[in-house]
Amino acid sequence: MNLAQGVAQECPAVITPSNPAAVCQPDAVTLAANSGPGLTYQWQKDGVDVPNATGVTFTAAASGNYTVRVTGPSCTAKTSTPVTVTITPQPAQPTFLVNPNIVQCAGTPIGFSIVNPLPNTNYVWDFGDGTTSTGDFVQHAYNSVGNGTVTFTAQVYAVTQGGCTSPARSTTISVAQKPAFSPPKDSSNFIVCVPDSQKVIKQTASLLNPTPVPNNIVSYVVDFGDGAGPRAFTAGDFTATKPIRNTVPYDTTGAFKISIRAIGSNGCDSVYTIDYQISRKPKAGFTTNKERVDPAACVPVKVTVDTDSSSGGNLSYKWKVLNKNGQEVGNSDMEYLDNTTDTTQNPIFSFKNKGRFTIKLFVSNTCGTDSTEQSVLIALPEVQMNADSTACGAPTTIRFNADMVQFDANLGTISGYKWTISGTSGATAVNGTTLQDMTPEIRFPNVGVYTVTVVATNECGASDEVEQQMATATITVNEIPGAPTFTTASTTICNETSALLRPTGPGTTYNFYSEPAGGTPLKTGRDYTTDSLNSATTFYVASVTPQGCESATRTPFTVNVTPGITDNSISVEAGNQEICAGSSPGTLAGTAAKEGTNTPAYVWQKSTTNETTGFTTIAGATAQDYAPGPLAATTWFRRIARSNFSCPSDTSNVAVVNVSPAIEGNTINVGTGRLFTICEGSTAPEITGTAIAGVSYLWESSNNATDGFTAAPGVNNQQNYSPGVLTQTTFYRRRVISSACDQASAVVVEIRVTPKLTNNVIEGNQEICATGSAPAPLTGTVPTGGTLNRTYRWQSSLNGNAEDFQTAAGNSTGQNYSPAVLTQTTFFRRLVSSEGCDSLSSNVVKITVSAPVNDNTITAAQTSVCQNTTTSFTGSVATGGSGTLSYQWQQSTTNGTDGFQNIAGATSQNYTPVATNLNTWYRRLVTSAGNTCLANASNVILISVQPSPVAPTVEATNVTSCAGESVTLRASGTGGVFEWFTSPEGGTPVFIGPEFQTGPLTASTSYYVQAKNTNQCVSVTRTQVQVTVSNAVADAGPDATIIEGQAVTLRGSGGATYLWTPATGLSSATVANPAASPIFTTTYTLQVTDANGCTDTDEVTVTVIGGLKIVNTFSPNGDGVNETWDLGNVSNFPDISIEIFNRWGQRVYTSKGYATPWDGTYNGKALPVDTYYYIIRLNQEENPLKGSVTIIK
C-alpha cells in the first residue's frame, strides 16, 4: 500500500475459460483466474460462493454465471466480470428394436427403430459392416458371402441439435450368409453378332458355372429373358462342364436380361443378372424432314430425323454436321433442340444459316460401325435438271417439262425463273413460251452443241447462291448422212446359199433392213451376210453416223437365186436286188434329172463298204442308166447330177445289190468222226455241222451211203440234227441253202445199231458194326448182249438214291467186288457197259453199319464252387450211333476213374447238380438205341468245393436316425470283404466295406450285410440292421392377435424339449406353452427336439394391436369441437358392440361396430348434461369394458 496516497488498489480479477463456455455433459469448462503473488481466490456460481473452490482454476460442471473474488496482501478484494457457462444435458441412451429379430439371409432388409424417439434429436447408426445411417427408423441389408452365419454389432447413439451425444447402445445381428456364386461363362461372352447371310435368328445361350466346388449351392432358378419364365435347375444340372440353355431360342436382336438365382443349403440366395446381347452388323440409315421455326423467316430451320431404317440391334448413335467445306459446324451454324445431343437416336437440329450442309450418322454395336450421310439445303431453292439430249438434224425443238427439270421451293415460294442458252447460236423460246417461264419450249435451229442453264429464286435467295453453279443441260444437234451406194444394184447366187452386201459409201456403218421404211435393222455394221436364200430377195440399206443419225432414204439391193437340180433318183429291178456271187443284177435305171429347163451331166459311183462311205467314180458310166455286170460282193450305187451353172451338184438316192457269197465249209460229224455205234432202242447222238452265216439248213437220211436220201424225220432245219431212238443202222447228210445258193454236204455219216445188254445181277446184303473190319465180298453174274468187249464199274452210295451213286473205292472194275472197311451204312450196285450201248445198272445191295457215338464232351460253368452252392454242366450235342441217342450223367467222390455211379434222373444233354460240400467228379455216357456198340463216355470234370465265411457281426442291429440325416453302420468278422444290401437275398451291393454311411434317410429301412472271402465265397446268410427314422414335427400353434399390453399363450407341441426365438416378450423360452406379451407384432420360431435328439422348426406370428382409447367427456354443443364421443383405435375392433345407459338404466344408444361415433342424442334428440354408463364388448373373447362418460355443454 502506498501510504502517501492513502488509497489501496483493487486486486486484478479476470476469468479465462480453457475451452468453449458451452459444452455437453459429461464434459465441463475449466475456468482460470489471473495469477499473482500472494493472491487468494473464491469462486462463485450465480453470486454464491462455491464451497472449497479457492484455487486459481475451477472446473464448472453445471450451467450458470461464474465469478471469482480475488484478494491479495497489497490490493483490495475484487470480483471479476461474470462468465456464463452452459452445460447441455446429455440425451438419454436410446433403446431400439430390430425387426425381424431372427436370423435373416444376407441381402434381406432389416428394420431398426428407436423406441420413443426424442424430438429435435437425430440418431446415428453404425451397422458394424462399415456402413452408417441416420434417423429414428432405418433399414439396412447386410451382404456377406459364405457357407455359415456371421454376426455384426449394430449400435446407435442420439445427437441433439446442440451436438450433444448420448451413450451408444448396441446389439448383435446374426446373418445367414448367401452362397458365393461366380459370374457364369458363355462361349460368346454374352455378345452375339448374327451374320447378314443368316436370315432367321435362332440363338441359344449356353451357360457354364465356374463357381468353385464344393460349395453350399443346392439349386438354381434361372430366367433367360426368353419369355418362358423362370426355370429350376439342380446343382448337378449347372456346372463348369455341364451347361444350361434356354428352351425358347432368342429370335430377334436386342438385349435379353438373364437372371440367375443361386440358392444355398440354408435357403439364402445370391442373384446375378447380365444382358445377353444379340446384334447384327450395323446398317446406318435415316430420313429427314424440314420445317421453319418461324414460317415467315427463312432461318432457323428445324430438321428432324428418323432412324427406323437403321438396323443391327443394340445400336449407339453418333451424329456429325458438316458445312460445304467438309468442316464440322459450330453453334453459330447449328444447335440441337429439345435436350437432344449428338448421341441421341433421333436428335432435332436447328440450322441458323442458309446453305448446304451434310448430316452424317455413325451407328455402332458390338458387331462394328457403319455410317451414312445426307445433304440438306437450308432456305434456298434447289433445281435438278436431267435434260441432256442428242438430236439428228436441225432444227429440233425441246419442251423442258417436269420430267426434265424439278424445282424445290425448299419451304418457301419460287418467285422467278431464269433460263440461259450458250454455245451454238440461234436458239430461242417458241410457241408462246419465254426464258422466264417454268417450262419453256426451246427451238435449236442449227447443227451444234448448246448449253442450257436455269436458276430459280424464292424469298430467301437464288438456287445458284450455295451451289455456285446453275443447273445445266447439254443439247447436241447432229447432221443427217446421205444414202449409201453400191458398185452394182444386184447379184446372183445359187439356191440355198448366202450373199454378202457391202456398200461403198458414204461412211463405214450401215443399217440393213428387209423393208424400204420402218422396221428393225437386220444388222448394223460395215457389211451384211444374208441367210441362205431360195428365191430372189431385195434388201434396203441406210447410212449411220457415229452419233447414231440415219440417212433419210434407204438404198435397195437385189439378190437373184439360180434354181437347184431335181428328179435325180436310181433303182434296181425287183428280181435282181439279191444275187449269188458271180451273177449280174442287170441294168440300174435312172430318172431324167432337171436343172430348171436344162439337163445336168451324170456320173455313176459305187461302194462295197456301206451306203455312205467308200464311193468311187465308175469309169465311163456317164449315161442316164448303168449295167454293172457280174458282182462278187454286195455293192451300193448312186448317181451324181452336175450343175451347168457352177452351182452345187446333186446326189441321188443309194441303190444296193446284195450278193450272197458261195457256200463253203459245209461239213458234218457224229461223235468225233463219221461213224458212231449205239445200242438197239437207244437214242442216237446229235450230228453236228459247221455254222455258216446267212443260210438255211435241210438234213436228209438214207439206208445206204450213196442214194435214196430224203428229208430226215423230226426237226431237220437246224445247224445240227438229233436222230432220236434208232432200231437200225442209218446214213445222214446236210444241205445248205442261201437266197441264191444251194449245196449238199460232201460227207455222209453212219450211225450203227447193236443188240441191248441184259442179266446184270449182284448179291451180298449184310449188317456189320463199325469195328474196323471189312464186310464180306459182293458177287455178280455174267451179262448178255452188247459186244463182247464189256466193262464193269462198281458204285457206292450212302443213301441209295440212284443219282447219288459214285465209283466205289478200291478195285471196282471186276465182275465181283470186295468193299473196304466201312464206318456207315453203304449201298452198292454194278454198271455194265458195251460199245454203243448205255450202261446197264444192276440191282442194289445194302451193307448196314452201326456208327459209333461221337462228339461227347462236357464243360462246367465253374470248376470251383463255394460251400452249399452248385455249378452247371453243358454237354455237347452227341453225334453218330443210330441217331436216337440217350444220355446218363454219372458222379464219383473217389477219383476221376473209379467209383462212378448213375445219377438218378440225370438223363438230359445238360445237368445241374445239387449243392454239395464234397469234391466230386462228373462224366456223361451216351448210348445209341438198337446199336450193339458200347456206350461212349465223355471227359471227366472235378468240381472243387471251397468253404464259405461266417456271417458278419454288426455293431448294432437296431439304429435310430433323424429324418434327413445319415447313419454309419459297422460290421466285423473273419470274412475278407463286407457287402451291404437293401434286401436279405439277391440284389446288387449298395456299399462294400466294414463301415457303411447311408445317404440322408426319410423313412425307416433295413440293410443287410454279408461276408465274402478271398475265394469270392459269401456267407450263407446276411446279417440284418434295422434303421428307425425319427421324424420330429414342430407345431407352433395358430397365429394370434392381442391388444397392446395383453398376453396370449402359445400352443407349441411336437417335441420333448422346446426353444422359442426371440425370447423377447415370453414368460419362458424353453416351455411348450409360454405366455407371449410382445409390445409389437412379432414372429416367433419354435424349435422342438424329440426323444431321439431330432429337431424341427415352425413359426407363429403374434399381431399386436393398439388398445381401445376411451375418453370420459365430450361436448355436443355445436361449436365444432368434441361434438362426438370419439374412441381411439376403434378400427382395431371390427366386432365391437357398444351399449350406453342413463342413470335410470334406460339404454339410450347401441351399436354393432362404431363407424359413426355417438353424438349424444337419443332417438334424434339431444340428451341433457349428465353422466351416462357404457358397456363395450370388443369381441366374444374379451371381457366387456364398463365405465361412464359425461356430456358437458
PDB file of N, CA and C in Angstrom, residues 218-267:
ATOM      1  N   VAL A 218     -27.456 -75.498 -53.621  1.00  0.00           N
ATOM      2  CA  VAL A 218     -28.226 -76.726 -53.848  1.00  0.00           C
ATOM      3  C   VAL A 218     -29.085 -76.638 -55.095  1.00  0.00           C
ATOM      4  N   SER A 219     -29.426 -75.449 -55.549  1.00  0.00           N
ATOM      5  CA  SER A 219     -30.267 -75.337 -56.741  1.00  0.00           C
ATOM      6  C   SER A 219     -30.140 -73.936 -57.319  1.00  0.00           C
ATOM      7  N   TYR A 220     -30.660 -73.790 -58.541  1.00  0.00           N
ATOM      8  CA  TYR A 220     -30.635 -72.512 -59.232  1.00  0.00           C
ATOM      9  C   TYR A 220     -32.021 -72.252 -59.830  1.00  0.00           C
ATOM     10  N   VAL A 221     -32.412 -70.997 -59.866  1.00  0.00           N
ATOM     11  CA  VAL A 221     -33.614 -70.567 -60.594  1.00  0.00           C
ATOM     12  C   VAL A 221     -33.131 -69.538 -61.613  1.00  0.00           C
ATOM     13  N   VAL A 222     -33.360 -69.860 -62.895  1.00  0.00           N
ATOM     14  CA  VAL A 222     -32.795 -69.048 -63.968  1.00  0.00           C
ATOM     15  C   VAL A 222     -33.919 -68.562 -64.868  1.00  0.00           C
ATOM     16  N   ASP A 223     -33.919 -67.267 -65.129  1.00  0.00           N
ATOM     17  CA  ASP A 223     -34.815 -66.680 -66.128  1.00  0.00           C
ATOM     18  C   ASP A 223     -33.934 -66.172 -67.268  1.00  0.00           C
ATOM     19  N   PHE A 224     -34.057 -66.795 -68.440  1.00  0.00           N
ATOM     20  CA  PHE A 224     -33.213 -66.435 -69.574  1.00  0.00           C
ATOM     21  C   PHE A 224     -33.698 -65.192 -70.306  1.00  0.00           C
ATOM     22  N   GLY A 225     -34.801 -64.610 -69.851  1.00  0.00           N
ATOM     23  CA  GLY A 225     -35.322 -63.442 -70.557  1.00  0.00           C
ATOM     24  C   GLY A 225     -35.896 -63.795 -71.916  1.00  0.00           C
ATOM     25  N   ASP A 226     -36.247 -65.094 -72.102  1.00  0.00           N
ATOM     26  CA  ASP A 226     -36.768 -65.548 -73.391  1.00  0.00           C
ATOM     27  C   ASP A 226     -38.282 -65.639 -73.419  1.00  0.00           C
ATOM     28  N   GLY A 227     -38.931 -65.178 -72.350  1.00  0.00           N
ATOM     29  CA  GLY A 227     -40.385 -65.224 -72.299  1.00  0.00           C
ATOM     30  C   GLY A 227     -40.928 -66.509 -71.724  1.00  0.00           C
ATOM     31  N   ALA A 228     -40.066 -67.489 -71.470  1.00  0.00           N
ATOM     32  CA  ALA A 228     -40.524 -68.767 -70.941  1.00  0.00           C
ATOM     33  C   ALA A 228     -40.654 -68.752 -69.429  1.00  0.00           C
ATOM     34  N   GLY A 229     -40.193 -67.695 -68.772  1.00  0.00           N
ATOM     35  CA  GLY A 229     -40.282 -67.590 -67.332  1.00  0.00           C
ATOM     36  C   GLY A 229     -39.145 -68.318 -66.639  1.00  0.00           C
ATOM     37  N   PRO A 230     -39.109 -68.247 -65.287  1.00  0.00           N
ATOM     38  CA  PRO A 230     -38.013 -68.879 -64.533  1.00  0.00           C
ATOM     39  C   PRO A 230     -38.072 -70.397 -64.652  1.00  0.00           C
ATOM     40  N   ARG A 231     -36.880 -71.003 -64.633  1.00  0.00           N
ATOM     41  CA  ARG A 231     -36.746 -72.464 -64.662  1.00  0.00           C
ATOM     42  C   ARG A 231     -35.813 -72.888 -63.537  1.00  0.00           C
ATOM     43  N   ALA A 232     -36.108 -74.043 -62.942  1.00  0.00           N
ATOM     44  CA  ALA A 232     -35.317 -74.548 -61.828  1.00  0.00           C
ATOM     45  C   ALA A 232     -34.294 -75.564 -62.330  1.00  0.00           C
ATOM     46  N   PHE A 233     -33.090 -75.514 -61.758  1.00  0.00           N
ATOM     47  CA  PHE A 233     -32.028 -76.455 -62.082  1.00  0.00           C
ATOM     48  C   PHE A 233     -31.402 -76.938 -60.771  1.00  0.00           C
ATOM     49  N   THR A 234     -30.995 -78.201 -60.761  1.00  0.00           N
ATOM     50  CA  THR A 234     -30.249 -78.700 -59.614  1.00  0.00           C
ATOM     51  C   THR A 234     -28.798 -78.258 -59.743  1.00  0.00           C
ATOM     52  N   ALA A 235     -28.051 -78.425 -58.648  1.00  0.00           N
ATOM     53  CA  ALA A 235     -26.633 -78.069 -58.694  1.00  0.00           C
ATOM     54  C   ALA A 235     -25.894 -78.919 -59.709  1.00  0.00           C
ATOM     55  N   GLY A 236     -26.343 -80.167 -59.899  1.00  0.00           N
ATOM     56  CA  GLY A 236     -25.694 -81.029 -60.881  1.00  0.00           C
ATOM     57  C   GLY A 236     -26.037 -80.683 -62.308  1.00  0.00           C
ATOM     58  N   ASP A 237     -27.155 -79.932 -62.498  1.00  0.00           N
ATOM     59  CA  ASP A 237     -27.541 -79.547 -63.868  1.00  0.00           C
ATOM     60  C   ASP A 237     -26.664 -78.425 -64.410  1.00  0.00           C
ATOM     61  N   PHE A 238     -26.059 -77.649 -63.518  1.00  0.00           N
ATOM     62  CA  PHE A 238     -25.387 -76.396 -63.903  1.00  0.00           C
ATOM     63  C   PHE A 238     -23.989 -76.407 -63.296  1.00  0.00           C
ATOM     64  N   THR A 239     -23.011 -76.869 -64.081  1.00  0.00           N
ATOM     65  CA  THR A 239     -21.642 -76.993 -63.577  1.00  0.00           C
ATOM     66  C   THR A 239     -20.672 -76.351 -64.555  1.00  0.00           C
ATOM     67  N   ALA A 240     -19.383 -76.469 -64.253  1.00  0.00           N
ATOM     68  CA  ALA A 240     -18.347 -75.892 -65.120  1.00  0.00           C
ATOM     69  C   ALA A 240     -18.210 -76.661 -66.422  1.00  0.00           C
ATOM     70  N   THR A 241     -18.751 -77.886 -66.461  1.00  0.00           N
ATOM     71  CA  THR A 241     -18.656 -78.694 -67.694  1.00  0.00           C
ATOM     72  C   THR A 241     -20.010 -79.039 -68.262  1.00  0.00           C
ATOM     73  N   LYS A 242     -21.067 -78.804 -67.519  1.00  0.00           N
ATOM     74  CA  LYS A 242     -22.414 -79.142 -67.970  1.00  0.00           C
ATOM     75  C   LYS A 242     -23.223 -77.860 -68.094  1.00  0.00           C
ATOM     76  N   PRO A 243     -23.451 -77.403 -69.329  1.00  0.00           N
ATOM     77  CA  PRO A 243     -24.121 -76.107 -69.497  1.00  0.00           C
ATOM     78  C   PRO A 243     -25.630 -76.209 -69.352  1.00  0.00           C
ATOM     79  N   ILE A 244     -26.259 -75.062 -69.124  1.00  0.00           N
ATOM     80  CA  ILE A 244     -27.713 -74.937 -69.204  1.00  0.00           C
ATOM     81  C   ILE A 244     -28.028 -74.004 -70.359  1.00  0.00           C
ATOM     82  N   ARG A 245     -29.199 -74.219 -70.979  1.00  0.00           N
ATOM     83  CA  ARG A 245     -29.571 -73.441 -72.170  1.00  0.00           C
ATOM     84  C   ARG A 245     -31.036 -73.047 -72.072  1.00  0.00           C
ATOM     85  N   ASN A 246     -31.378 -71.957 -72.727  1.00  0.00           N
ATOM     86  CA  ASN A 246     -32.770 -71.537 -72.774  1.00  0.00           C
ATOM     87  C   ASN A 246     -33.542 -72.434 -73.730  1.00  0.00           C
ATOM     88  N   THR A 247     -34.775 -72.782 -73.335  1.00  0.00           N
ATOM     89  CA  THR A 247     -35.597 -73.674 -74.139  1.00  0.00           C
ATOM     90  C   THR A 247     -36.233 -72.940 -75.317  1.00  0.00           C
ATOM     91  N   VAL A 248     -36.431 -71.636 -75.176  1.00  0.00           N
ATOM     92  CA  VAL A 248     -37.009 -70.847 -76.266  1.00  0.00           C
ATOM     93  C   VAL A 248     -35.883 -70.008 -76.864  1.00  0.00           C
ATOM     94  N   PRO A 249     -35.416 -70.330 -78.084  1.00  0.00           N
ATOM     95  CA  PRO A 249     -34.290 -69.570 -78.651  1.00  0.00           C
ATOM     96  C   PRO A 249     -34.663 -68.100 -78.837  1.00  0.00           C
ATOM     97  N   TYR A 250     -33.675 -67.223 -78.682  1.00  0.00           N
ATOM     98  CA  TYR A 250     -33.861 -65.812 -78.997  1.00  0.00           C
ATOM     99  C   TYR A 250     -34.024 -65.678 -80.509  1.00  0.00           C
ATOM    100  N   ASP A 251     -35.055 -64.963 -80.950  1.00  0.00           N
ATOM    101  CA  ASP A 251     -35.349 -64.894 -82.378  1.00  0.00           C
ATOM    102  C   ASP A 251     -35.273 -63.482 -82.943  1.00  0.00           C
ATOM    103  N   THR A 252     -34.687 -62.568 -82.200  1.00  0.00           N
ATOM    104  CA  THR A 252     -34.569 -61.202 -82.701  1.00  0.00           C
ATOM    105  C   THR A 252     -33.354 -60.564 -82.045  1.00  0.00           C
ATOM    106  N   THR A 253     -32.966 -59.426 -82.568  1.00  0.00           N
ATOM    107  CA  THR A 253     -31.855 -58.699 -81.955  1.00  0.00           C
ATOM    108  C   THR A 253     -32.362 -57.988 -80.693  1.00  0.00           C
ATOM    109  N   GLY A 254     -31.431 -57.701 -79.797  1.00  0.00           N
ATOM    110  CA  GLY A 254     -31.789 -56.990 -78.583  1.00  0.00           C
ATOM    111  C   GLY A 254     -30.934 -57.462 -77.425  1.00  0.00           C
ATOM    112  N   ALA A 255     -31.210 -56.889 -76.251  1.00  0.00           N
ATOM    113  CA  ALA A 255     -30.519 -57.270 -75.023  1.00  0.00           C
ATOM    114  C   ALA A 255     -31.502 -58.054 -74.161  1.00  0.00           C
ATOM    115  N   PHE A 256     -31.211 -59.327 -73.914  1.00  0.00           N
ATOM    116  CA  PHE A 256     -32.082 -60.204 -73.145  1.00  0.00           C
ATOM    117  C   PHE A 256     -31.475 -60.369 -71.749  1.00  0.00           C
ATOM    118  N   LYS A 257     -32.217 -59.945 -70.738  1.00  0.00           N
ATOM    119  CA  LYS A 257     -31.703 -59.954 -69.369  1.00  0.00           C
ATOM    120  C   LYS A 257     -31.815 -61.357 -68.799  1.00  0.00           C
ATOM    121  N   ILE A 258     -30.655 -61.954 -68.477  1.00  0.00           N
ATOM    122  CA  ILE A 258     -30.599 -63.272 -67.853  1.00  0.00           C
ATOM    123  C   ILE A 258     -30.416 -63.069 -66.348  1.00  0.00           C
ATOM    124  N   SER A 259     -31.308 -63.675 -65.563  1.00  0.00           N
ATOM    125  CA  SER A 259     -31.252 -63.575 -64.107  1.00  0.00           C
ATOM    126  C   SER A 259     -31.024 -64.964 -63.534  1.00  0.00           C
ATOM    127  N   ILE A 260     -29.972 -65.091 -62.696  1.00  0.00           N
ATOM    128  CA  ILE A 260     -29.628 -66.382 -62.095  1.00  0.00           C
ATOM    129  C   ILE A 260     -29.708 -66.221 -60.578  1.00  0.00           C
ATOM    130  N   ARG A 261     -30.537 -67.046 -59.967  1.00  0.00           N
ATOM    131  CA  ARG A 261     -30.687 -67.047 -58.514  1.00  0.00           C
ATOM    132  C   ARG A 261     -30.092 -68.340 -57.977  1.00  0.00           C
ATOM    133  N   ALA A 262     -28.950 -68.221 -57.256  1.00  0.00           N
ATOM    134  CA  ALA A 262     -28.281 -69.382 -56.666  1.00  0.00           C
ATOM    135  C   ALA A 262     -28.771 -69.537 -55.234  1.00  0.00           C
ATOM    136  N   ILE A 263     -29.338 -70.705 -54.909  1.00  0.00           N
ATOM    137  CA  ILE A 263     -29.963 -70.937 -53.609  1.00  0.00           C
ATOM    138  C   ILE A 263     -29.050 -71.847 -52.798  1.00  0.00           C
ATOM    139  N   GLY A 264     -28.662 -71.375 -51.593  1.00  0.00           N
ATOM    140  CA  GLY A 264     -27.780 -72.149 -50.746  1.00  0.00           C
ATOM    141  C   GLY A 264     -28.539 -73.149 -49.897  1.00  0.00           C
ATOM    142  N   SER A 265     -27.785 -74.023 -49.230  1.00  0.00           N
ATOM    143  CA  SER A 265     -28.393 -75.049 -48.382  1.00  0.00           C
ATOM    144  C   SER A 265     -29.135 -74.441 -47.199  1.00  0.00           C
ATOM    145  N   ASN A 266     -28.820 -73.186 -46.843  1.00  0.00           N
ATOM    146  CA  ASN A 266     -29.529 -72.519 -45.746  1.00  0.00           C
ATOM    147  C   ASN A 266     -30.741 -71.743 -46.232  1.00  0.00           C
ATOM    148  N   GLY A 267     -31.083 -71.863 -47.496  1.00  0.00           N
ATOM    149  CA  GLY A 267     -32.242 -71.161 -48.053  1.00  0.00           C
ATOM    150  C   GLY A 267     -31.946 -69.768 -48.536  1.00  0.00           C
TER     151      GLY A 267
END
